[in-house]
PDB file of C-alpha atoms and ligand atoms in Angstrom:
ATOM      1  CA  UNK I   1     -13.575  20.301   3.403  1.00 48.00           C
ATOM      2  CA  UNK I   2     -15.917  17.439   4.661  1.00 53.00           C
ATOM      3  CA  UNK I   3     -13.370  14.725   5.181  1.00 48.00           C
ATOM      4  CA  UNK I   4     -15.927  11.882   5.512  1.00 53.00           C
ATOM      5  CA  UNK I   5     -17.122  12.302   1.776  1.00 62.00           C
ATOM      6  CA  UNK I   6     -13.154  11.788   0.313  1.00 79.00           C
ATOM      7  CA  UNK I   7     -13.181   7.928   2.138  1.00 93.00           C
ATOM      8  CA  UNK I   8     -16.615   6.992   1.384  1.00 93.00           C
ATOM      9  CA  UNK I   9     -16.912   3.677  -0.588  1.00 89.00           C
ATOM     10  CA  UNK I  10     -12.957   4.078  -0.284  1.00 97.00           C
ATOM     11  CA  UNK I  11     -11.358   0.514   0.533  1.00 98.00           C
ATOM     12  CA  UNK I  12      -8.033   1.270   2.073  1.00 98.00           C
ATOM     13  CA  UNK I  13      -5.445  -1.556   2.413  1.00 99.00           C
ATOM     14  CA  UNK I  14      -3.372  -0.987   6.052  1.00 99.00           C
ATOM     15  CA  UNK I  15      -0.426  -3.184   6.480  1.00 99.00           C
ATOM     16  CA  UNK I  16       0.369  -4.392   9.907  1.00 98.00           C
ATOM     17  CA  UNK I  17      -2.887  -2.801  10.446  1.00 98.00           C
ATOM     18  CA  UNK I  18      -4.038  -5.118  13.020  1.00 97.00           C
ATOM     19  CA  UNK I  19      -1.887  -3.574  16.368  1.00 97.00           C
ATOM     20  CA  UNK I  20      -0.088  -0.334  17.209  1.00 98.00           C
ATOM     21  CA  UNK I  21       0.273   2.555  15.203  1.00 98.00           C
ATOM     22  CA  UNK I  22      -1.847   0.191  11.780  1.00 98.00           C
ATOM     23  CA  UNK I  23      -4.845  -0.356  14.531  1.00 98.00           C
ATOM     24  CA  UNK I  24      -5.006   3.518  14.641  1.00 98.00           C
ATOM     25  CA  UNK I  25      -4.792   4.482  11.528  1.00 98.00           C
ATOM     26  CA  UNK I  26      -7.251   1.714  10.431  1.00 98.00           C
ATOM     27  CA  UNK I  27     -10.272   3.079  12.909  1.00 98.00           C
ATOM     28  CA  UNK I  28      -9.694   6.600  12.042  1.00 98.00           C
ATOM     29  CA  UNK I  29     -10.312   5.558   8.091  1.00 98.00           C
ATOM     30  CA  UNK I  30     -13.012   3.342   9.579  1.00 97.00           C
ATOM     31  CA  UNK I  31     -14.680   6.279  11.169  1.00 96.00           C
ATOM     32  CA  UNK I  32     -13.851   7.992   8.116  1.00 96.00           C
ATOM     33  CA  UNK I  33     -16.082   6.336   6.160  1.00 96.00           C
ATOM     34  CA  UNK I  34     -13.792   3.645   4.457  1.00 98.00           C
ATOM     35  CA  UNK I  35     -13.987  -0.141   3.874  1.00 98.00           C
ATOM     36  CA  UNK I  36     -10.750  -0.855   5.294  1.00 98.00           C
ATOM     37  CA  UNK I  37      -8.237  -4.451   4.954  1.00 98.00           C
ATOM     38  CA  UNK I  38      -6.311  -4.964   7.759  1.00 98.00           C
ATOM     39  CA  UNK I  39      -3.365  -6.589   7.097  1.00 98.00           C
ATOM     40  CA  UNK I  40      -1.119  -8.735   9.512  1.00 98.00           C
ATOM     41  CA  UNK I  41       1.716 -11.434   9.475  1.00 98.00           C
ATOM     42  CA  UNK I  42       1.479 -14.169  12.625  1.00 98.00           C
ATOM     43  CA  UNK I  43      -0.758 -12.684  14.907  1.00 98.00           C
ATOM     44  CA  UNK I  44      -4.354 -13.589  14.237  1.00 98.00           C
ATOM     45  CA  UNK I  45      -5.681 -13.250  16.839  1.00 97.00           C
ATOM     46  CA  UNK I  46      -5.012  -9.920  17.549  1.00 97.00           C
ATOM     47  CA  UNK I  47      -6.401  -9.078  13.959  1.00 98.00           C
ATOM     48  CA  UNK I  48      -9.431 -10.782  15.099  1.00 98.00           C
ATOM     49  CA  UNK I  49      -9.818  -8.154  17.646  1.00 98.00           C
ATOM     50  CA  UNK I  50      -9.079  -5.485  15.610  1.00 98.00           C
ATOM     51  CA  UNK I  51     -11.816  -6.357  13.185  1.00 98.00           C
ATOM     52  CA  UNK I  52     -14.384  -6.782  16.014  1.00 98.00           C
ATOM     53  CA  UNK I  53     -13.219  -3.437  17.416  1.00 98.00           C
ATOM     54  CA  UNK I  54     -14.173  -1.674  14.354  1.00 98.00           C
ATOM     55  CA  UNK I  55     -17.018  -3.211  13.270  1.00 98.00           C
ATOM     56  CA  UNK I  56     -19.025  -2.733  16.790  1.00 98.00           C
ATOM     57  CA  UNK I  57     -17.978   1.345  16.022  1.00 97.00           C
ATOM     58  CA  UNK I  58     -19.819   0.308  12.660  1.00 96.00           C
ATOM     59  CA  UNK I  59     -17.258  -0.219  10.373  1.00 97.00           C
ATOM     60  CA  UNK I  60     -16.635  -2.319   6.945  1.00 97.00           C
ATOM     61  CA  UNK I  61     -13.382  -4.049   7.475  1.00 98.00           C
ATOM     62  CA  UNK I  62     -11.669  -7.662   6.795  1.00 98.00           C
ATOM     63  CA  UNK I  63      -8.320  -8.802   8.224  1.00 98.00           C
ATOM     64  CA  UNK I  64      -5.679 -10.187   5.591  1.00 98.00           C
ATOM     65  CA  UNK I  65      -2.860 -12.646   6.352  1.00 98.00           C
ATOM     66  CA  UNK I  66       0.325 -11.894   3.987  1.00 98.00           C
ATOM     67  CA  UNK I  67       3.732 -11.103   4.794  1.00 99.00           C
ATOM     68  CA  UNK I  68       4.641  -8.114   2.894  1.00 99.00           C
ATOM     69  CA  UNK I  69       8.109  -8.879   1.904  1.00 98.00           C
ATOM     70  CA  UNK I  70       7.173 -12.244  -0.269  1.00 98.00           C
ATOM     71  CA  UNK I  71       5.719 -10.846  -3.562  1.00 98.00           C
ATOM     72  CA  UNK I  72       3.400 -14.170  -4.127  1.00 98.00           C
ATOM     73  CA  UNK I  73       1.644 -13.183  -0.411  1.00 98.00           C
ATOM     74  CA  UNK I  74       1.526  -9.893  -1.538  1.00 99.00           C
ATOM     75  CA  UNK I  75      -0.112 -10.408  -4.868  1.00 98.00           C
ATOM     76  CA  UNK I  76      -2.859 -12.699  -3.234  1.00 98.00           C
ATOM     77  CA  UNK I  77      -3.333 -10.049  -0.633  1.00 98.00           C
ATOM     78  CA  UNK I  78      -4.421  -6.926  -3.213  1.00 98.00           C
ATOM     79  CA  UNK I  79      -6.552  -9.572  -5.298  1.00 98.00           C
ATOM     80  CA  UNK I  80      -8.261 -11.387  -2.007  1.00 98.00           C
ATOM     81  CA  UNK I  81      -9.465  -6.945  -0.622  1.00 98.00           C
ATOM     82  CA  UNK I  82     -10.637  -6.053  -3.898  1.00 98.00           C
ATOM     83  CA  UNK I  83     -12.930  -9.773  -4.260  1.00 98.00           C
ATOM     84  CA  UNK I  84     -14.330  -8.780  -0.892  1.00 98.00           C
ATOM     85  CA  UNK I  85     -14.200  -5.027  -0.573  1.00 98.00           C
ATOM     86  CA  UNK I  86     -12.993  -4.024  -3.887  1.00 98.00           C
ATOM     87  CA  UNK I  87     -10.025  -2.833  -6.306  1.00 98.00           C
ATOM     88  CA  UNK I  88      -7.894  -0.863  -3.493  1.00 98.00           C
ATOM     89  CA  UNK I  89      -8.034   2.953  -3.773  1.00 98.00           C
ATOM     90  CA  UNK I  90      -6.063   3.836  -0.557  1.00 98.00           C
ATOM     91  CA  UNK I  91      -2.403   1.611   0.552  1.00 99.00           C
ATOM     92  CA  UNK I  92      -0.825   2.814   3.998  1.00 99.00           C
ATOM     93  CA  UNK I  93       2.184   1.033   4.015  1.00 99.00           C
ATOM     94  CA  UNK I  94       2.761   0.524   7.699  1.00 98.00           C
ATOM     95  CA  UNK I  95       4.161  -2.873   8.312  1.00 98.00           C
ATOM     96  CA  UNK I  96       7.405  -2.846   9.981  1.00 98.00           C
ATOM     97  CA  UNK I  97      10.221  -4.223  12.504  1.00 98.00           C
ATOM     98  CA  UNK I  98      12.521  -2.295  14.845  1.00 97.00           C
ATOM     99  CA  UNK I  99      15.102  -5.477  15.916  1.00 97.00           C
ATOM    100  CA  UNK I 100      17.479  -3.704  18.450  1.00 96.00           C
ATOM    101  CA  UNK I 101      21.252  -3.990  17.086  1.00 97.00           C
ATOM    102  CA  UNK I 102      24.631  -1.894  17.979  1.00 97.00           C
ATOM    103  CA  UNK I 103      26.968  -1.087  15.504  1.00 97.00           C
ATOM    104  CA  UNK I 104      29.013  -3.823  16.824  1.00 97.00           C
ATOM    105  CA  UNK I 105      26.380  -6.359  16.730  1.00 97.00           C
ATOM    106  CA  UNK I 106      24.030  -5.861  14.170  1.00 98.00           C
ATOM    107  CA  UNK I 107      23.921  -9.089  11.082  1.00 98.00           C
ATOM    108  CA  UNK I 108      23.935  -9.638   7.595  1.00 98.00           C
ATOM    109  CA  UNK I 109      20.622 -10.968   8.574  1.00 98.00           C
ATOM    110  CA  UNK I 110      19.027  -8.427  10.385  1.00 98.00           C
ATOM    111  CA  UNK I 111      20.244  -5.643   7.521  1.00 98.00           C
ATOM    112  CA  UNK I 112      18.440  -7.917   4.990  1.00 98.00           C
ATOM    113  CA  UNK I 113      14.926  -8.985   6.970  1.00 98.00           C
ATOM    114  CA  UNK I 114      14.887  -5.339   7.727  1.00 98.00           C
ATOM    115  CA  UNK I 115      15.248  -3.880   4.908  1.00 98.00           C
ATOM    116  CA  UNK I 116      13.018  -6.580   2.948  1.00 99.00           C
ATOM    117  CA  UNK I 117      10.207  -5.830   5.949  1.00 99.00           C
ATOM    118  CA  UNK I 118      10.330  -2.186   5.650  1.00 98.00           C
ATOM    119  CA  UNK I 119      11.326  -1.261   2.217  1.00 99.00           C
ATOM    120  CA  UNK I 120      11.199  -3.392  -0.183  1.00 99.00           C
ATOM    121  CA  UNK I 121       7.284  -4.614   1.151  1.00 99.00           C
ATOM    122  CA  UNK I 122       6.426  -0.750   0.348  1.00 99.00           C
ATOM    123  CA  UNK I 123       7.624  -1.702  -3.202  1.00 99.00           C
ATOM    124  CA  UNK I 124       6.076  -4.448  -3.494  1.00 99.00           C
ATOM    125  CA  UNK I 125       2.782  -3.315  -2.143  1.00 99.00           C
ATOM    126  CA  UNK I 126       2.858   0.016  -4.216  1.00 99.00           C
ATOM    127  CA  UNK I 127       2.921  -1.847  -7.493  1.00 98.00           C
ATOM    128  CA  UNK I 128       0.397  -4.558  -6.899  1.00 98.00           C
ATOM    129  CA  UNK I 129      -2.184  -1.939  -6.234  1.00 98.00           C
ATOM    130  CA  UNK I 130      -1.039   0.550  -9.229  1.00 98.00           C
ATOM    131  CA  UNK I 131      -3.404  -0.797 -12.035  1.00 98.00           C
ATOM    132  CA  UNK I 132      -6.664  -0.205  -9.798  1.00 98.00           C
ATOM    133  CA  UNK I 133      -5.296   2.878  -9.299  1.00 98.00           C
ATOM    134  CA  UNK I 134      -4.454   3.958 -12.617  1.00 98.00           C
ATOM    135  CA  UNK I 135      -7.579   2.997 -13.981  1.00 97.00           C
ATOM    136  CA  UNK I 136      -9.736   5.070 -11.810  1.00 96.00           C
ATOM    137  CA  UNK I 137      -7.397   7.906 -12.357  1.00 98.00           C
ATOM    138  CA  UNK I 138      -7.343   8.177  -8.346  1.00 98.00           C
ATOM    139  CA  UNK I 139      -5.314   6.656  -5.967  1.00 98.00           C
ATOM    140  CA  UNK I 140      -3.634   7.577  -2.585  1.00 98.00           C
ATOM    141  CA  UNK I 141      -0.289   5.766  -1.158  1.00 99.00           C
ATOM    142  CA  UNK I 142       0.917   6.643   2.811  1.00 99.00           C
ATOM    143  CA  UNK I 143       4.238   5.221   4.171  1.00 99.00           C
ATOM    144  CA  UNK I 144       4.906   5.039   7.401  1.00 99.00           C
ATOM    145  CA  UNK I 145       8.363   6.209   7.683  1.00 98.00           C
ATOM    146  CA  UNK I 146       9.964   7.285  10.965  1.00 97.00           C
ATOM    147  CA  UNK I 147      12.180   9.729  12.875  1.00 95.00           C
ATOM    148  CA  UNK I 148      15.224   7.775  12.228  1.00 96.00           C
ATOM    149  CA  UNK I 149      15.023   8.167   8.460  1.00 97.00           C
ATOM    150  CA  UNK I 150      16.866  11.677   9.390  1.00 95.00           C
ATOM    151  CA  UNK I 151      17.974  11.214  12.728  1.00 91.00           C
ATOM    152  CA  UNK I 152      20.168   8.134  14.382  1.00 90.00           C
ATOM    153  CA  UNK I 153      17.711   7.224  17.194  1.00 88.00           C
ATOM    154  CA  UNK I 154      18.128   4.101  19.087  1.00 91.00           C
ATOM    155  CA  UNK I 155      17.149   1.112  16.955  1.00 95.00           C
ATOM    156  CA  UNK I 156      20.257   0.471  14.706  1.00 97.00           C
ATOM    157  CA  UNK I 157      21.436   2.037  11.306  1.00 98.00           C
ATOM    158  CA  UNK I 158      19.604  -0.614   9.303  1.00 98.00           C
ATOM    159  CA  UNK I 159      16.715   0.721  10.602  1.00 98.00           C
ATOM    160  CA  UNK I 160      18.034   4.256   9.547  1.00 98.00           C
ATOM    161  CA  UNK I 161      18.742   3.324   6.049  1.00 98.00           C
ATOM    162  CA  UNK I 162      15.507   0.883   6.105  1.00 98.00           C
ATOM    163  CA  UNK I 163      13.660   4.377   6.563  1.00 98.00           C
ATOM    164  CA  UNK I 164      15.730   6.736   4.881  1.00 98.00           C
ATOM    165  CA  UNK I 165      14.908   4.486   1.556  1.00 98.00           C
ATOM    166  CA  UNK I 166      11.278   4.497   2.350  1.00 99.00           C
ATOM    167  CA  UNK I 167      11.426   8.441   2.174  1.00 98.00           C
ATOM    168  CA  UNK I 168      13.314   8.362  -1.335  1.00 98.00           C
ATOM    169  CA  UNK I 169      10.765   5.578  -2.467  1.00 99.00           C
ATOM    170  CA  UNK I 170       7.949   8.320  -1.499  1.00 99.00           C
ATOM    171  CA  UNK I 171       9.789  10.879  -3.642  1.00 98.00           C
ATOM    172  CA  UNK I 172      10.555   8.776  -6.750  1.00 98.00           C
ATOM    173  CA  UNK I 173       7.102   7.397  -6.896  1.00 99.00           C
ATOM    174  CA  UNK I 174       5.325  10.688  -6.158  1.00 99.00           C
ATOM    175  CA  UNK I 175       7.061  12.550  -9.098  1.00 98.00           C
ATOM    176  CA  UNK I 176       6.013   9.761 -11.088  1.00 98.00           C
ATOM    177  CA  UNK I 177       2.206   9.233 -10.708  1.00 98.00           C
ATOM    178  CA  UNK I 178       1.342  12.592  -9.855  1.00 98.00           C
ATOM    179  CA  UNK I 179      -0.154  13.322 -13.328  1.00 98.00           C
ATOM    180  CA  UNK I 180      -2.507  10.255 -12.983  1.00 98.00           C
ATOM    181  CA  UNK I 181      -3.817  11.649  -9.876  1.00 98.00           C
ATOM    182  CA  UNK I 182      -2.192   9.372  -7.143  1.00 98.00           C
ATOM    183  CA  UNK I 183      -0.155  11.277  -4.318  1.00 98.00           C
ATOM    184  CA  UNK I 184       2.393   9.531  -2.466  1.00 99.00           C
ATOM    185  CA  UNK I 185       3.202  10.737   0.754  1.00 99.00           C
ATOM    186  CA  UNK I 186       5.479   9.558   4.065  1.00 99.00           C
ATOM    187  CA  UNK I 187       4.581  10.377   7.592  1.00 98.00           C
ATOM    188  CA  UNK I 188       7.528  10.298  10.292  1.00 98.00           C
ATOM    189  CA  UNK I 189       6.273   9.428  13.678  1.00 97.00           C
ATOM    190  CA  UNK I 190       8.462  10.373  16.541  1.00 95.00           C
ATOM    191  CA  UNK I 191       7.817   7.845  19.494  1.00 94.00           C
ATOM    192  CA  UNK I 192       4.711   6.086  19.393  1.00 97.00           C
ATOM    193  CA  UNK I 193       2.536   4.219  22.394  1.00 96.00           C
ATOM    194  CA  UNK I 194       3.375   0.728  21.061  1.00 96.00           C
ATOM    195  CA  UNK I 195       4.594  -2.821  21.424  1.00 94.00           C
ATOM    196  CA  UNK I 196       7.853  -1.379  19.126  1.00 92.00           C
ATOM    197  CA  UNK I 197       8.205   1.342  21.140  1.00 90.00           C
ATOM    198  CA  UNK I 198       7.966  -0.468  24.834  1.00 88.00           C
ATOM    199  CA  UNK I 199      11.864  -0.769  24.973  1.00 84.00           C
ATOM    200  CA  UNK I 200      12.344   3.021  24.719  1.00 82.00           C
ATOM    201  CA  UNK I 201       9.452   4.297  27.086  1.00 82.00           C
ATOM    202  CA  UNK I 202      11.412   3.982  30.194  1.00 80.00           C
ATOM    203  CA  UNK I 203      14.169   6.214  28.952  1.00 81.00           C
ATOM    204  CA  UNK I 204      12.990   9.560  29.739  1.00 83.00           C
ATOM    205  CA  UNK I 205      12.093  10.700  25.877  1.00 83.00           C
ATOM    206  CA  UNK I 206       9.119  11.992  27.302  1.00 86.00           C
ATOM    207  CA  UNK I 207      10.276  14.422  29.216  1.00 87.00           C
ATOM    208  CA  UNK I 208      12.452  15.393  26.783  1.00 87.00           C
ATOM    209  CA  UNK I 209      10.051  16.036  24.295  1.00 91.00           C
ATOM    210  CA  UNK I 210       8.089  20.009  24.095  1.00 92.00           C
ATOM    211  CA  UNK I 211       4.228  18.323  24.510  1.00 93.00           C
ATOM    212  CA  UNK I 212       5.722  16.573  27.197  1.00 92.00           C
ATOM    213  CA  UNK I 213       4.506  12.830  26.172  1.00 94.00           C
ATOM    214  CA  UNK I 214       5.031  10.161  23.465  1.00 95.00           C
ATOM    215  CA  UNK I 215       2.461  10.195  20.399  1.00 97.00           C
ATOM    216  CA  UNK I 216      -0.881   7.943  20.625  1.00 98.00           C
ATOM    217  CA  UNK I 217      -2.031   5.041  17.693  1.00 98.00           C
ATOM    218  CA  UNK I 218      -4.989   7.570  16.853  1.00 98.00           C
ATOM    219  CA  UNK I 219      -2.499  10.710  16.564  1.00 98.00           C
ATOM    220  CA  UNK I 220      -0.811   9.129  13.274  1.00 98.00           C
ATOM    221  CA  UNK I 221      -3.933   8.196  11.980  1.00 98.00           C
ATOM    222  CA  UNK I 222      -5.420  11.769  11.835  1.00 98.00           C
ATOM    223  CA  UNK I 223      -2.215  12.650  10.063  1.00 98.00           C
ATOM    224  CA  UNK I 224      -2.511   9.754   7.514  1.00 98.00           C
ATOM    225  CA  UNK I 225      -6.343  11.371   7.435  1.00 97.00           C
ATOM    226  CA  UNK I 226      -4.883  14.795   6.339  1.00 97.00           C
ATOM    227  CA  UNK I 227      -2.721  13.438   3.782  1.00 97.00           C
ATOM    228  CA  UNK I 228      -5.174  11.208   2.090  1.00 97.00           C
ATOM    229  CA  UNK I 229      -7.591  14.816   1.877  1.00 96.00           C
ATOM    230  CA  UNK I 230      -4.949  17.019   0.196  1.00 96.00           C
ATOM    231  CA  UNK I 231      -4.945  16.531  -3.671  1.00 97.00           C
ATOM    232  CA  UNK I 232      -2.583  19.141  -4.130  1.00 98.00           C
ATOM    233  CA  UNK I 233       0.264  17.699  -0.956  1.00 98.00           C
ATOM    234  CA  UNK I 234       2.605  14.635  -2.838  1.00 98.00           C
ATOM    235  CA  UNK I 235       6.450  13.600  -2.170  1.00 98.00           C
ATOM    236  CA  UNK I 236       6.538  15.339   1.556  1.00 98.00           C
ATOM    237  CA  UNK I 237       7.585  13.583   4.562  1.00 98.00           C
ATOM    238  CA  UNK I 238       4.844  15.122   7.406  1.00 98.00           C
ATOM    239  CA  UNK I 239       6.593  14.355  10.729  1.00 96.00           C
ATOM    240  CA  UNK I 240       4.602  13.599  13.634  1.00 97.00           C
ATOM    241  CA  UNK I 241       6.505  13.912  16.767  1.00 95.00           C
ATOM    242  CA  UNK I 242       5.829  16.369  19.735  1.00 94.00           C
ATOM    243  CA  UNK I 243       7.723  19.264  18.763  1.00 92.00           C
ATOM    244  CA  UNK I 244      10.917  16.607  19.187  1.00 87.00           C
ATOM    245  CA  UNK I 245      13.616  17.014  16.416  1.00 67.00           C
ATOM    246  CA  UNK I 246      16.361  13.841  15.625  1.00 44.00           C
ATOM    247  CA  UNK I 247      15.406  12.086  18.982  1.00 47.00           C
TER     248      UNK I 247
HETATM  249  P1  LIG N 301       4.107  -2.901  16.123  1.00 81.57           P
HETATM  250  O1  LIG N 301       3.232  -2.519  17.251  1.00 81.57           O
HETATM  251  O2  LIG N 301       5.269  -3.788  16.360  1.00 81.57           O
HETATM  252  O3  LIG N 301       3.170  -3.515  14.943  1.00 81.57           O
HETATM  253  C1  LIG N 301       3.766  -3.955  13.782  1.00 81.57           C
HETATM  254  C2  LIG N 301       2.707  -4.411  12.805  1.00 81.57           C
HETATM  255  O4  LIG N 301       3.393  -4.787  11.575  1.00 81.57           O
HETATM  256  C3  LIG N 301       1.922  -5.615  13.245  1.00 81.57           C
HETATM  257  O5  LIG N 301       0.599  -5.522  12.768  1.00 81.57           O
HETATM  258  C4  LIG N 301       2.638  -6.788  12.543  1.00 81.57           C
HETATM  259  O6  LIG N 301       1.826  -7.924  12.294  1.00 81.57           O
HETATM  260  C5  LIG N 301       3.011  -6.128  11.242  1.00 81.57           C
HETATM  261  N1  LIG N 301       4.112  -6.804  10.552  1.00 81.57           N
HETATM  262  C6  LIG N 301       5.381  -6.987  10.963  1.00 81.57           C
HETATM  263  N2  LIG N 301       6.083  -7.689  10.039  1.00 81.57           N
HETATM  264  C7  LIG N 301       5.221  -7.950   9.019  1.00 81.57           C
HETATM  265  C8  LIG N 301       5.332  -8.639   7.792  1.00 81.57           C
HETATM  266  N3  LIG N 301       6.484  -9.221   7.393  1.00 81.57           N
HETATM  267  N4  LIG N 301       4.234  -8.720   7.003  1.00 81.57           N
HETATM  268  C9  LIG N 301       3.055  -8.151   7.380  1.00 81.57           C
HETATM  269  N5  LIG N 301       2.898  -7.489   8.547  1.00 81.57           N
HETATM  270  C10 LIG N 301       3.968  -7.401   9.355  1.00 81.57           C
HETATM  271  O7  LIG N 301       4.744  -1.592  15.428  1.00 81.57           O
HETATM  272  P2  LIG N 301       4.252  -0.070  15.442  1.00 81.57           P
HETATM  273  O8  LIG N 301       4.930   0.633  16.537  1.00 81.57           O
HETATM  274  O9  LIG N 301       2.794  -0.020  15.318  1.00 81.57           O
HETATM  275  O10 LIG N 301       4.940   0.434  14.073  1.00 81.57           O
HETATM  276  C11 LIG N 301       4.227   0.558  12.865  1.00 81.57           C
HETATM  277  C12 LIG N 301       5.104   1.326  11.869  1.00 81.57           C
HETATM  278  O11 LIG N 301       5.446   2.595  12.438  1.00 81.57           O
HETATM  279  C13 LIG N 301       6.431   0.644  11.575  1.00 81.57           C
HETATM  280  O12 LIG N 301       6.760   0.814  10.215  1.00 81.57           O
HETATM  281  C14 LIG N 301       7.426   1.394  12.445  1.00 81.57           C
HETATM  282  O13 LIG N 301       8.738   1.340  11.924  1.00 81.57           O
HETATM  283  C15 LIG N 301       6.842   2.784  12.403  1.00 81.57           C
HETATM  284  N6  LIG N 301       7.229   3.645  13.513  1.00 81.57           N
HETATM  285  C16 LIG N 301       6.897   3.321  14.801  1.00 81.57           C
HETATM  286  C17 LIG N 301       7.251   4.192  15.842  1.00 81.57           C
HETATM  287  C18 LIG N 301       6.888   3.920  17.271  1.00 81.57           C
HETATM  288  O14 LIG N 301       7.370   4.658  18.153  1.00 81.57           O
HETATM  289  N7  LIG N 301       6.062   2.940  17.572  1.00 81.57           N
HETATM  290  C19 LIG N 301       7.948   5.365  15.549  1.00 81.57           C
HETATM  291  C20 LIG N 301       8.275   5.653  14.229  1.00 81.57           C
HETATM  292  C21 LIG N 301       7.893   4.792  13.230  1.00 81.57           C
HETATM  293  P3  LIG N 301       1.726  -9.142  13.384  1.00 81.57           P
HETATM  294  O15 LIG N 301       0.881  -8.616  14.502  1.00 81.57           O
HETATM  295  O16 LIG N 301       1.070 -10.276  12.670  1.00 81.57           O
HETATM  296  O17 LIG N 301       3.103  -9.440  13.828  1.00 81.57           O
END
């Protein structure tokens, strides 16, 4: 299969695409062949670097402010790619928080931002970019879901449940468009070399993990790769973790 054809003349909309795990998977459709849309909340300047980054590897890509759980900012976001790159063929929907809580300690507050930064922005993302999609007859979605939407790991069960609902969200909308030709898959990193993950490096997960070593940016991005080339591979969770189970 020549993977480069599939994302040619592709745009591909990556929230939180600007740092971490979004950064990698937006270079490796870069490479691909894609026009990609980086998408970010507060930090512009990294998203400035992230842009520069792929264009000097001679990439298409724009950066996009919008915080995915505010419909209006999403909206503008899927209209502003497809004026500049066009109507949106590919949505990774990546964006997401990890707010340490205990059982003991964990808000009304955090349940809600949480769940409104992880879930319902995949919602809300998924059908602004449906009609493009529908009308081409073509369409690919990717969510970033996690370990923890099986396992407890060690952010906090709103996390769990954030992910755990991302995963049935994947399900309900795969069985769904699958006749119009749009898959809708999840991928389930296990520990990641990011700013999210920087609390949990020093605990040894490494070492108890078979490659020996937490995943690389780059590593979930040749995953989202494989996804996006499979016609025939909708509703599955692909976990990407080191040979680690329920960490
Ligand atoms: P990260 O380094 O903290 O990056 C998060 C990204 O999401 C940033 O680009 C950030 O934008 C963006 N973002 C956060 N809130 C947003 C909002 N309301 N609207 C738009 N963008 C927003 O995180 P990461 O480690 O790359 O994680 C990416 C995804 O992978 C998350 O869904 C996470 O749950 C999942 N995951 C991560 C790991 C891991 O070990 N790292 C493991 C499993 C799953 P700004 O820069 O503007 O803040």
């Amino acid at each position: 299969m020549d993977e480069r054809s599939e994302l040619v003349d592709r745009v591909v909309l990556v929230t939180g695409g600007t740092r971490g795990i979004g950064r990698g998977i937006a270079r490796t459709l870069a490479r691909a062949g894609a026009a990609v849309a980086v998408n970010y909340c507060s930090r512009a300047e990294e998203a400035a670097a992230t842009v520069a980054e792929i264009e000097q590897a001679g990439g298409r890509v724009i950066a996009v402010r919008a915080d995915v759980a505010v419909r209006d900012e999403v909206e503008a976001m899927v209209e502003g790619v497809a004026a500049e790159l066009g109507t949106i063929d590919v949505l990774v929907n990546n964006a997401g928080i990890a707010t340490m809580r205990g059982v003991d300690d964990i808000t009304e507050e955090d349940f809600d931002q949480t769940l409104a930064i992880n879930l319902k922005s995949a919602f809300l993302c998924t059908q602004a970019v449906l009609p493009g999609m529908r009308k081409r007859g073509w369409g690919r979605i990717v969510n970033v879901s996690s370990v923890a939407a099986r396992g407890g790991g060690a952010v906090g069960v709103h996390y769990n449940a954030s992910k755990a609902g991302l995963e049935g969200l994947t399900r309900g909308y795969a069985a769904r468009l699958a006749p119009e030709g749009i898959t809708v898959n999840a991928i389930a990193p296990g520990l990641i070399d990011t700013e999210m993950a920087a609390p949990l490096k020093e605990s040894g997960v490494a070492d108890r993990l078979p490659v020996g070593r937490i995943g690389t940016p780059d590593e979930i991005g040749q995953a989202v790769l494989m996804v996006i080339g499979n016609a025939f591979l909708t509703g599955q969770t692909i976990a990407v973790n080191g040979g680690g189970s329920f960490l």
